[in-house]
Short mmCIF file of C-alpha atoms in Angstrom, two decimals:
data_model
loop_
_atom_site.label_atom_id
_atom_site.label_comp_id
_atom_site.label_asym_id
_atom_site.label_seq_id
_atom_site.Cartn_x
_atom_site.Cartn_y
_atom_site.Cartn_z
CA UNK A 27 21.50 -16.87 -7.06
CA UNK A 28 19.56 -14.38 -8.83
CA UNK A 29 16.13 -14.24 -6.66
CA UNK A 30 14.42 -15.42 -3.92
CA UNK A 31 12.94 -18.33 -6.33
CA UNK A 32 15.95 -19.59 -6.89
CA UNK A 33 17.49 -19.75 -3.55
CA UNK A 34 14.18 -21.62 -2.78
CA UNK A 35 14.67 -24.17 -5.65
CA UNK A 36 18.02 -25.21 -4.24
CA UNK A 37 16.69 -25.59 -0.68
CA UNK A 38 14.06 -27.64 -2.10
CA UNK A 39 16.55 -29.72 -4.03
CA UNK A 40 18.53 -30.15 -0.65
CA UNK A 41 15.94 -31.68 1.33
CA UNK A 42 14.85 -34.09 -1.49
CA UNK A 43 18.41 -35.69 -0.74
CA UNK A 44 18.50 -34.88 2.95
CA UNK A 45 14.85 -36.46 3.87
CA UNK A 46 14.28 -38.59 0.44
CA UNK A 47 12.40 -38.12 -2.50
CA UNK A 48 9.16 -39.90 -0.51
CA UNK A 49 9.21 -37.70 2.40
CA UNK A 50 9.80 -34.21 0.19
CA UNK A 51 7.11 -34.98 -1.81
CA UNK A 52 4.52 -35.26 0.54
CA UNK A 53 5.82 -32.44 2.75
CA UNK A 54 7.44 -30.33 1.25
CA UNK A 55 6.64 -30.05 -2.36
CA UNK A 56 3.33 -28.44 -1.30
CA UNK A 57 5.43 -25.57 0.20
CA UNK A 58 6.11 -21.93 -1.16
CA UNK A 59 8.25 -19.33 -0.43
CA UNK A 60 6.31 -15.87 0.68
CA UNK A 61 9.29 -13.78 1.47
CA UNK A 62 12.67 -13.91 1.94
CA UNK A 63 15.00 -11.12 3.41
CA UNK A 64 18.32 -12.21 3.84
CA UNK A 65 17.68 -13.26 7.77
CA UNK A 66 14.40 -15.01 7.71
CA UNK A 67 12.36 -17.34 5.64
CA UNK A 68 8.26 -17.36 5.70
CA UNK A 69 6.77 -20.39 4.05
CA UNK A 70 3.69 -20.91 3.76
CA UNK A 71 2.31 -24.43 4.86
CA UNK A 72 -1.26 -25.49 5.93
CA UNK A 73 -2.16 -25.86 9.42
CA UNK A 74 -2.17 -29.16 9.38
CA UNK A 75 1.43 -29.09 7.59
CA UNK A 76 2.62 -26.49 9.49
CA UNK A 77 1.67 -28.92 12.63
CA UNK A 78 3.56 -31.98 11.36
CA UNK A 79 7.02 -30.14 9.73
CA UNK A 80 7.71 -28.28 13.39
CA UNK A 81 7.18 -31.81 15.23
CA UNK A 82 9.36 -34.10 12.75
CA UNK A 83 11.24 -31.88 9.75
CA UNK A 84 12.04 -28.49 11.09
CA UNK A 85 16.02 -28.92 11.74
CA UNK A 86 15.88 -30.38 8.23
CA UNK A 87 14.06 -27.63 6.81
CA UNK A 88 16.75 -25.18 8.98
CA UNK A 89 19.61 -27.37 7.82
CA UNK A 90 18.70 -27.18 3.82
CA UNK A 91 18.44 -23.37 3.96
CA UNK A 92 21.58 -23.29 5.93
CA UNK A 93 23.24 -25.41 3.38
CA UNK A 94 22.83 -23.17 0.37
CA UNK A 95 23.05 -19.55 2.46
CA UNK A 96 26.03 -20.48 4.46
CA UNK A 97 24.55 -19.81 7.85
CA UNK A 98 21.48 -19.83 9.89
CA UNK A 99 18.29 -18.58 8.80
CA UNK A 100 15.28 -17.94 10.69
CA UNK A 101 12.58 -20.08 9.05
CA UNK A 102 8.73 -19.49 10.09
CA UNK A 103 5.68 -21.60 8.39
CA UNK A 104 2.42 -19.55 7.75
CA UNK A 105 -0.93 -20.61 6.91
CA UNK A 106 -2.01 -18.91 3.69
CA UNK A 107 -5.49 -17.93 4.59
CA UNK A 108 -3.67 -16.27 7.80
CA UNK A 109 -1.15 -14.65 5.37
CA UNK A 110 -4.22 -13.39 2.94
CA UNK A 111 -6.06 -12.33 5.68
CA UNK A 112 -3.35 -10.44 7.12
CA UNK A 113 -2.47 -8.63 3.98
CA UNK A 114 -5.50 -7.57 3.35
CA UNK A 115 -6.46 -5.88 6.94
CA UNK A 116 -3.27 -4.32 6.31
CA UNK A 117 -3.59 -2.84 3.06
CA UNK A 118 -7.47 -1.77 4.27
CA UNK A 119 -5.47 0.18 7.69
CA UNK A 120 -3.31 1.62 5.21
CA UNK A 121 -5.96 2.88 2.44
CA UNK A 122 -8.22 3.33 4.97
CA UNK A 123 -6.35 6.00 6.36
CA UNK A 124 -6.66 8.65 3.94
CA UNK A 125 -9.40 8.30 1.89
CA UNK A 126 -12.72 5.93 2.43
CA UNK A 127 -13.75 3.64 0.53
CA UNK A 128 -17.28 4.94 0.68
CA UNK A 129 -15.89 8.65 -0.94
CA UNK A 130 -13.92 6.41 -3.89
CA UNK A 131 -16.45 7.73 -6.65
CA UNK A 132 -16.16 9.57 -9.81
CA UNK A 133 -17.37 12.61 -8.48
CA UNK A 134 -14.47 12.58 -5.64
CA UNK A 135 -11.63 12.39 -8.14
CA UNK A 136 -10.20 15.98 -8.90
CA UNK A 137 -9.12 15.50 -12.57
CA UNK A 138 -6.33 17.37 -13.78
CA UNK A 139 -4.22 17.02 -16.57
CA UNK A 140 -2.02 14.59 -15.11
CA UNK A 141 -4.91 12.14 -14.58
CA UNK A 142 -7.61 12.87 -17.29
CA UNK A 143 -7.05 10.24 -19.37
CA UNK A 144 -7.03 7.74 -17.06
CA UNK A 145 -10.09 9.38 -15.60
CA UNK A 146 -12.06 8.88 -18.53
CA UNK A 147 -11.11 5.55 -19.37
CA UNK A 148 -12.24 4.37 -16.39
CA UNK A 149 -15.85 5.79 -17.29
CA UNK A 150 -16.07 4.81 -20.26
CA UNK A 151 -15.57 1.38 -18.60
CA UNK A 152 -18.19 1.46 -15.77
CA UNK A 153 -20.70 2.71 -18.53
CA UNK A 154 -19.56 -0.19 -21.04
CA UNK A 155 -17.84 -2.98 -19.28
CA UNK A 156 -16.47 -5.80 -21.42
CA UNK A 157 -17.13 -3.34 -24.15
CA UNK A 158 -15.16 -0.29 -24.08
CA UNK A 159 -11.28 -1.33 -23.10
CA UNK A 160 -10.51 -4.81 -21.88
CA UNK A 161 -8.95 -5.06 -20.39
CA UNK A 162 -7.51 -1.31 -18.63
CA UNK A 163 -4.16 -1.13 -17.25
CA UNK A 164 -3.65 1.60 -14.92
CA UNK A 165 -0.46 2.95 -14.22
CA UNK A 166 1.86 5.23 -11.57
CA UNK A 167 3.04 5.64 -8.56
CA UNK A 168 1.68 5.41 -5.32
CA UNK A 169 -0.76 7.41 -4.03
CA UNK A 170 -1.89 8.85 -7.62
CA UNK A 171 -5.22 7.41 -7.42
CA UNK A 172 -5.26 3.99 -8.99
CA UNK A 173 -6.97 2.84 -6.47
CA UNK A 174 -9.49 5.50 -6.02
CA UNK A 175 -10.18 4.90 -9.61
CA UNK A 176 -11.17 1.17 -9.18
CA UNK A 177 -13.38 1.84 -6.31
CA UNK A 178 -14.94 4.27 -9.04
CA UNK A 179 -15.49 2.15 -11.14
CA UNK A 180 -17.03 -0.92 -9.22
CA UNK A 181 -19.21 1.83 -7.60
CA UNK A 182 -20.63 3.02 -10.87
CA UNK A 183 -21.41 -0.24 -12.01
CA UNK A 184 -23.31 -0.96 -9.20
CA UNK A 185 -24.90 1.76 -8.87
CA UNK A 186 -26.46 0.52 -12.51
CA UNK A 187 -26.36 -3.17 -12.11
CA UNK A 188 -26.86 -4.10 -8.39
CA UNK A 189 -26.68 -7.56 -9.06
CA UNK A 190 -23.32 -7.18 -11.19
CA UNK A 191 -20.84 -10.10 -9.58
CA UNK A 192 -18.00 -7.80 -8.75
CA UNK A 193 -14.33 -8.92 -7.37
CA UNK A 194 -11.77 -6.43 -6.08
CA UNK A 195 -8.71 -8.07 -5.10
CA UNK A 196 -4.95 -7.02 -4.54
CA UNK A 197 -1.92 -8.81 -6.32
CA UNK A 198 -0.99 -10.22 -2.97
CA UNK A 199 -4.01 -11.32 -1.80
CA UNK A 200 -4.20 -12.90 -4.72
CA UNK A 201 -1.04 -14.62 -4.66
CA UNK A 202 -2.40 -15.95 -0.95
CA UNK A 203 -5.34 -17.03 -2.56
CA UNK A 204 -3.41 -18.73 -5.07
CA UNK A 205 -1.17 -20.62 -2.58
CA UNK A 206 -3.92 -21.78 -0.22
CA UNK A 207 -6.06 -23.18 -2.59
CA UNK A 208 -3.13 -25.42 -3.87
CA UNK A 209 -2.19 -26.07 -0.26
CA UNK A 210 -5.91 -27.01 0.63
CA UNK A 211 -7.21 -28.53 -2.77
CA UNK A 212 -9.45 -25.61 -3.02
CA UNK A 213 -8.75 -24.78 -6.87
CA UNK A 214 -12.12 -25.55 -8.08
CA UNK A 215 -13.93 -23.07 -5.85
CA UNK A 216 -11.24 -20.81 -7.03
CA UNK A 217 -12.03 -21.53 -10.68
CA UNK A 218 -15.97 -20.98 -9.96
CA UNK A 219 -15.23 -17.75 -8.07
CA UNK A 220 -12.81 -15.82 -10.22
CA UNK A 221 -14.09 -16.98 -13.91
CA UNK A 222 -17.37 -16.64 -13.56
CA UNK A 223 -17.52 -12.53 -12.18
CA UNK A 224 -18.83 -10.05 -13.98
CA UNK A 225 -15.77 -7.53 -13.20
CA UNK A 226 -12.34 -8.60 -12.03
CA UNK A 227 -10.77 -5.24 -10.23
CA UNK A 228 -7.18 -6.12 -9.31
CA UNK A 229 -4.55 -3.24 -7.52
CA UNK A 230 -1.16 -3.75 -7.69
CA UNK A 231 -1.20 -6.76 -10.13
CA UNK A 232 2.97 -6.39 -10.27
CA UNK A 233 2.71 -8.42 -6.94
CA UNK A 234 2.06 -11.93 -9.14
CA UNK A 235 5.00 -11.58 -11.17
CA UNK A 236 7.89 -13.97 -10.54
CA UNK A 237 5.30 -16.40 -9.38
CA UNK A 238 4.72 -19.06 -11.55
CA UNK A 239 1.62 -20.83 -10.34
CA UNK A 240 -0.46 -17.50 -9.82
CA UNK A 241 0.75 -15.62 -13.10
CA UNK A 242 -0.79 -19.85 -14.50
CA UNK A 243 -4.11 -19.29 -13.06
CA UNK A 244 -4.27 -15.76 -13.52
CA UNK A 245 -3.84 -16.31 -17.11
CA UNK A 246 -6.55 -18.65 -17.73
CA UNK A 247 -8.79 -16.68 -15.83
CA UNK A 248 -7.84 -13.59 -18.32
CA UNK A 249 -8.73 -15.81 -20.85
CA UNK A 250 -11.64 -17.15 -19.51
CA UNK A 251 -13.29 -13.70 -18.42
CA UNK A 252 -12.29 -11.58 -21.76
CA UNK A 253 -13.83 -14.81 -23.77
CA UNK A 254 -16.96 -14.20 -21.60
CA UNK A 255 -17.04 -11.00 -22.65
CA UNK A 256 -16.50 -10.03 -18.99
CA UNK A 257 -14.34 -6.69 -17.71
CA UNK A 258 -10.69 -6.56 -16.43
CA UNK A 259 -9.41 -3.64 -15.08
CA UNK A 260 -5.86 -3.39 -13.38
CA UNK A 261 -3.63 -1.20 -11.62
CA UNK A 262 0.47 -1.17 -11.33
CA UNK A 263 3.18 0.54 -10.30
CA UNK A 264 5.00 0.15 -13.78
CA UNK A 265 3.61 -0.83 -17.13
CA UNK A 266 3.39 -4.11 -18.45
CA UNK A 267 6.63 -3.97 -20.38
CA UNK A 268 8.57 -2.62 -17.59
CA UNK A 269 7.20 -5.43 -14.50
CA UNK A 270 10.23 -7.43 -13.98
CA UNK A 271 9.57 -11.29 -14.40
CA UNK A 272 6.53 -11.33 -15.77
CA UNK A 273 5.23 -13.67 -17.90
CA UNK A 274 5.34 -12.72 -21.36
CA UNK A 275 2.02 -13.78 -22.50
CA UNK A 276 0.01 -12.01 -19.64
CA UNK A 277 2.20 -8.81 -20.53
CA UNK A 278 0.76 -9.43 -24.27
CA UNK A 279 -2.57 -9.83 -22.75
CA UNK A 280 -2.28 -6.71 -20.28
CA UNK A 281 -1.57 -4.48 -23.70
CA UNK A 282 -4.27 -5.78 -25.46
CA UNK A 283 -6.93 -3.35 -24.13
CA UNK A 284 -5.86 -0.06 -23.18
CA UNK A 285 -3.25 1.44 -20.74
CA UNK A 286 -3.43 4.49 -19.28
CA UNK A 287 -0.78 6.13 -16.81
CA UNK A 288 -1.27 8.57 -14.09
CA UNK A 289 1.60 11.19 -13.34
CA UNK A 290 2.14 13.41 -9.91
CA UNK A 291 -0.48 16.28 -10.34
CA UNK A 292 0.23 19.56 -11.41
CA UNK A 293 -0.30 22.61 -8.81
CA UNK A 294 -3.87 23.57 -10.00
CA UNK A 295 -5.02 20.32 -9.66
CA UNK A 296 -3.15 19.86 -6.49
CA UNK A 297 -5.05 23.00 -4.64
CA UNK A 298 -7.80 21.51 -6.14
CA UNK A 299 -7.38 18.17 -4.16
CA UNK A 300 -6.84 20.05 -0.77
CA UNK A 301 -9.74 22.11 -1.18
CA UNK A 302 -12.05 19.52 -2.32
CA UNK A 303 -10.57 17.56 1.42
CA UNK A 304 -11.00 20.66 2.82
CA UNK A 305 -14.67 21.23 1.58
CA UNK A 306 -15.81 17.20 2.92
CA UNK A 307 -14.30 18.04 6.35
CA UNK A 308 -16.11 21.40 6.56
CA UNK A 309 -12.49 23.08 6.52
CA UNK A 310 -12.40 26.84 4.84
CA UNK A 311 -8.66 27.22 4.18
CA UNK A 312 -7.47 30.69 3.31
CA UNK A 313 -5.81 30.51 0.02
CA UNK A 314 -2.35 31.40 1.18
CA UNK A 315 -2.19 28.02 2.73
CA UNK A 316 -4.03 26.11 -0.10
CA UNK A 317 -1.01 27.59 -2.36
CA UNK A 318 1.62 26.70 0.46
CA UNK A 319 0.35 22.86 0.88
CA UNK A 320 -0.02 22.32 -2.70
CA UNK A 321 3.68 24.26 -3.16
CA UNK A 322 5.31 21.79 -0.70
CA UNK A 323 3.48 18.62 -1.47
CA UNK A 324 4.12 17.72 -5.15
CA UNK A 325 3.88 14.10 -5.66
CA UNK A 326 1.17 12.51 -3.33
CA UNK A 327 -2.60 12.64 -3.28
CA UNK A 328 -2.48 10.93 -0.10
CA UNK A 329 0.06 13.06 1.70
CA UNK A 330 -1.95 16.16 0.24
CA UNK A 331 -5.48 15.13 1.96
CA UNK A 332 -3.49 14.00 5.02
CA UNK A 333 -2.02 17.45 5.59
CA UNK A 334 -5.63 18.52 5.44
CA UNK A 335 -6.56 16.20 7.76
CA UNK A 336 -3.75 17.38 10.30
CA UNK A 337 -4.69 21.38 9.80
CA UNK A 338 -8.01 19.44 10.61
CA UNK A 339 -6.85 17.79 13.82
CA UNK A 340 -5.15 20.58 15.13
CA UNK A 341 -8.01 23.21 15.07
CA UNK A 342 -10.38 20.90 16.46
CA UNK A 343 -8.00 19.87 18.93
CA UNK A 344 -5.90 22.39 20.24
CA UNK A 345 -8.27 25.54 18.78
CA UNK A 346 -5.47 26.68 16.53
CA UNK A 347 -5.56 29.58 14.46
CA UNK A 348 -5.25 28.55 10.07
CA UNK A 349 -2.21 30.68 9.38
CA UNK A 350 1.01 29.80 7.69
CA UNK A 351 2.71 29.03 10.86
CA UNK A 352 -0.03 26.31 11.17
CA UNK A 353 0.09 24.60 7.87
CA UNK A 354 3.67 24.38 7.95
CA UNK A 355 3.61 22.77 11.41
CA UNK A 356 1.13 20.60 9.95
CA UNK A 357 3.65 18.97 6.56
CA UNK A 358 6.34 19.23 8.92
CA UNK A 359 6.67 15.03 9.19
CA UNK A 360 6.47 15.13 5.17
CA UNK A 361 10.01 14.99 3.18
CA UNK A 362 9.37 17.96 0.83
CA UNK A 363 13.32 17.86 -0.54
CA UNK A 364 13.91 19.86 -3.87
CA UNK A 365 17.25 17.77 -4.00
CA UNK A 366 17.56 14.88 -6.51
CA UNK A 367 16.04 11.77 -5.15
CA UNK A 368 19.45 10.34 -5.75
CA UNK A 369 20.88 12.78 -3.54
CA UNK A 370 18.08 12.49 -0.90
CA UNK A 371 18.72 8.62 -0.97
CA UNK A 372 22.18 8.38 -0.36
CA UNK A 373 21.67 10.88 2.50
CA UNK A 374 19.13 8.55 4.03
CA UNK A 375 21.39 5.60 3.68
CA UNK A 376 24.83 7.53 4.76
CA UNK A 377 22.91 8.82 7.88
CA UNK A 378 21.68 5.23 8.66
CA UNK A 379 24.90 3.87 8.46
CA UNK A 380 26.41 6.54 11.04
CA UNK A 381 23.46 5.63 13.42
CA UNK A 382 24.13 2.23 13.35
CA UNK A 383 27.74 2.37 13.21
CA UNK A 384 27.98 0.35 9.92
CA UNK A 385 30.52 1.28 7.10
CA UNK A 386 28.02 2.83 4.20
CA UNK A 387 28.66 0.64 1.41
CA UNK A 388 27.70 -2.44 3.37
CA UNK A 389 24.27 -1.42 3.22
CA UNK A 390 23.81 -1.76 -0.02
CA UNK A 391 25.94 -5.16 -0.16
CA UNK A 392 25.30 -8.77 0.18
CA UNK A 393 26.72 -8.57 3.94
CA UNK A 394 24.09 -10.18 5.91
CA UNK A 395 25.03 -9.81 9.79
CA UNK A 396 22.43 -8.75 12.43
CA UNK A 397 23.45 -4.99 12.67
CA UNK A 398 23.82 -4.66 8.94
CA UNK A 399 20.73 -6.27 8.45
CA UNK A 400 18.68 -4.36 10.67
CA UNK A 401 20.47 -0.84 9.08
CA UNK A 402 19.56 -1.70 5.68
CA UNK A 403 15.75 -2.59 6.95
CA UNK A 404 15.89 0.58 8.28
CA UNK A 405 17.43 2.65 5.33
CA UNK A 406 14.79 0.93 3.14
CA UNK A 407 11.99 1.73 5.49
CA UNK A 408 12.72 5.55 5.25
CA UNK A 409 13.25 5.61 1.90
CA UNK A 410 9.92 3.84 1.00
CA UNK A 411 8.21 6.19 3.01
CA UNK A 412 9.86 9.54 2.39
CA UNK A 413 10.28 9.18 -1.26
CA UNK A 414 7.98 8.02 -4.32
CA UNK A 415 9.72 5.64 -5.72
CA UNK A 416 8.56 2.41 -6.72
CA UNK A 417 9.88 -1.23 -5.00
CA UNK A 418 12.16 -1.40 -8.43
CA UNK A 419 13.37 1.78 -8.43
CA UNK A 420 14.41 1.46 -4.13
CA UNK A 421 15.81 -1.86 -4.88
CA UNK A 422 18.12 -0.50 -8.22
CA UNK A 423 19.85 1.50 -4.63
CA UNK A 424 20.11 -1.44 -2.31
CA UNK A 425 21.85 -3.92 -4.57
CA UNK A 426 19.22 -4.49 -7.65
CA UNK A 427 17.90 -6.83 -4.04
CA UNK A 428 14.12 -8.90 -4.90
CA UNK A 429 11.94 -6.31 -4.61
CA UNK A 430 10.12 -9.14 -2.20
CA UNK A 431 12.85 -7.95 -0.05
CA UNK A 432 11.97 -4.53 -0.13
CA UNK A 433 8.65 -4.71 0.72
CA UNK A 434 9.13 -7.28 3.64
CA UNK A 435 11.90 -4.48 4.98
CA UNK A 436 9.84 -1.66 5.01
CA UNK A 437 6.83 -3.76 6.50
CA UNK A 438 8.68 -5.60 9.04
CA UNK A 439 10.25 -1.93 10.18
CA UNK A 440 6.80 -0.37 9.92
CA UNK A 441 5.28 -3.27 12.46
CA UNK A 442 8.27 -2.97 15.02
CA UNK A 443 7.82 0.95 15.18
CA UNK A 444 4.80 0.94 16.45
CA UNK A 445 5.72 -1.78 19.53
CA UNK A 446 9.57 0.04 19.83
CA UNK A 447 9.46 3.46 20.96
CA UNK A 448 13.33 3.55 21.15
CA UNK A 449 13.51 2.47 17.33
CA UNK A 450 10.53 4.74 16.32
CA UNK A 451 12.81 7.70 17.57
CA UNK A 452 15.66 6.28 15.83
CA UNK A 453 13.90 6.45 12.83
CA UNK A 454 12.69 9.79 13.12
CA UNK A 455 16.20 11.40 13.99
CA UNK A 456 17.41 9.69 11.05
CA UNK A 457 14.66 11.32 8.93
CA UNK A 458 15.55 14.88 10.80
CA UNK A 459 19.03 14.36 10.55
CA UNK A 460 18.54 13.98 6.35
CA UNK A 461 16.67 16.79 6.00
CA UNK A 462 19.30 19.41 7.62
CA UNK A 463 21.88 18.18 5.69
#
């Protein structure tokens, strides 16, 4: 089995022999796969569905996915809506915590040359849209300001047109959307919704690749917006060419417009961005610690204004003093390694597996018991979020693994931090322990 579609297609073709064809139609044809990784299954199923499966089908459900895995898998059935709405009060804690939503304007956006480009596409689109580029394809990693530059961008329109019908969506909430509205028969208010905006804003569209009925819809409503004369404006991690499974034709019609990249910011621009934090939080940061920041932090706008935020916290808190000594007890819970990420990453994953008393090469293998399991959660949790590389690039280290897998890791690790004290220290020696080596 290549992906987590495929594993699904032959649990699917199990139960059509193990309940009948009448049964699996009704049931559990509706059903889709949300994530898979390696231990447990979510599916998402209405409530209604949900209800009924649990009562009357869930050994069979258990039994199919034991059938083609080889052992048992922990299966949980979601509502979509419950999915959707969870991802998206997540992703809103997790932008929300750097930068506002309300602060997400042109003005706000330190342009450098790393980011001009993209800067001034993104104008030109607010002043023209459905005339200048349609549709614009922003690209880079995280925390570059794709999404800073969308929030620009609706806000400038607005600010013109208060009327303009405006839709800012992730690729994963749109997936959700997708899902229930198949689930629920809700496609036509989908239809009305999506194809009839004035401005479709979508972040991280590399989320609806690999899934066949969203990349459907999401093409005709492409179609049906850029016919309209209507804008499109995306945001990925890669470019179109380089998203794994997507469908060819929307990668044709992502390149018809025009894409622009965003790269990590050079250090002029970078004390720029800390200053400019510095200046909203009325913060006066000697420039000796403006150059130290921006010297340490290369590769994240977010980690730069959150090391402001920190110098922040601790002089309003604890009345210290902005020295050196200060700011660098500020980035101390930021990686800043000058190693090769490859080096960095095999540390991360060498120092897992000593924690957890696995051998080091079956983290990155197909092995699938509890304690390897939870290691390579683990490994992939730190990695994600002391590194900037992309889902593809992390998964290329665990075993080319569905990047689906690599998100739910890092995510499911991330939620059980917070409730674990005794795994959040775990984690944190981990990261220590890397960074002496």
């Amino acid at each position: 089995m290549e992906s987590v579609k495929d594993m699904w297609q032959l649990v699917c073709e199990h139960l059509k022999k193990s309940v009948g064809e009448v049964i699996y139609e009704i049931w559990f044809k509706p059903l889709n796969i949300l994530s898979f990784d390696g231990m447990k299954a979510e599916i998402s199923a209405s409530s209604f569905m949900k209800k009924i499966i649990e009562q009357q089908f869930y050994q069979e459900l258990k039994d199919a996915f034991k059938a083609v895995m080889g052992f048992e898998i922990e299966v949980v059935l979601i509502d979509p809506e419950e999915a959707a709405a969870k991802a998206q009060k997540q992703n809103e804690e997790k932008s929300g915590s750097v930068i506002s939503i309300e602060q997400n304007t042109f003005e706000t956006f330190v342009v450098g040359s790393s980011n001009r480009f993209a800067h001034a596409a993104a104008q030109a689109v607010a002043a023209a849209p459905g005339v200048a580029y349609n549709p614009l394809f922003i690209y880079g990693n995280s925390g570059l300001g794709k999404t800073h530059l969308l929030r620009a961008i609706s806000t400038e329109i607005l600010a013109k047109n208060p009327d303009a019908d405006i839709i800012f969506t992730r690729g994963e909430e749109f997936v959700n959307l997708i899902v229930g509205g198949i689930n629920k028969n809700k496609m036509n208010e989908i239809h009305e919704k999506y194809r009839n905006c004035d401005v479709l804003l979508v972040d991280d569209i590399q989320f609806i690749a690999g899934k066949n009925s969203t990349q459907e819809e999401f093409f005709h409503t492409f179609n049906a917006l850029t016919q309209a004369g209507k804008q499109i404006v995306l945001t990925s991690d890669s470019s179109p060419k380089d998203i794994e499974v997507l469908d060819d034709r929307l990668k044709n019609r992502f390149e018809w417009g025009l894409i622009a990249d965003i790269q990590p910011p050079d250090v002029e621009t970078r004390m720029a961005i800390i200053q400019r934090k510095a200046s909203t939080l009325g913060l006066e940061l000697p420039d000796d610690v403006v150059q130290f920041v921006a010297d340490k932090i290369k590769s994240n706008i977010r980690q730069l204004e959150g090391a402001v935020k920190k110098i922040n916290a601790l002089v309003n808190i604890e009345g210290a003093a902005i020295n050196l000594a200060m700011a660098q007890n500020a980035i101390k819970d930021i990686m800043n390694d000058s190693r090769p990420v490859e080096v960095i990453v095999n540390k991360i994953i060498s120092e897992t597996a000593r924690t957890y008393g696995v051998p080091q090469g079956d983290i990155i293998s197909k092995k699938k018991d509890a304690k390897t399991a939870k290691a390579r959660q683990v490994a992939i949790y730190i990695v994600r979020n002391t590194t900037e590389l992309t889902q593809k690039q992390i998964s290329e280290y665990f075993g080319n693994r569905d990047r689906t897998t690599i998100l739910y890791s890092a995510d499911l690790i991330a939620q059980e931090i917070r409730k674990d004290s005794s795994l959040r220290k775990t984690v944190e020696n981990i990261i220590k322990n890397t960074k002496e080596q």
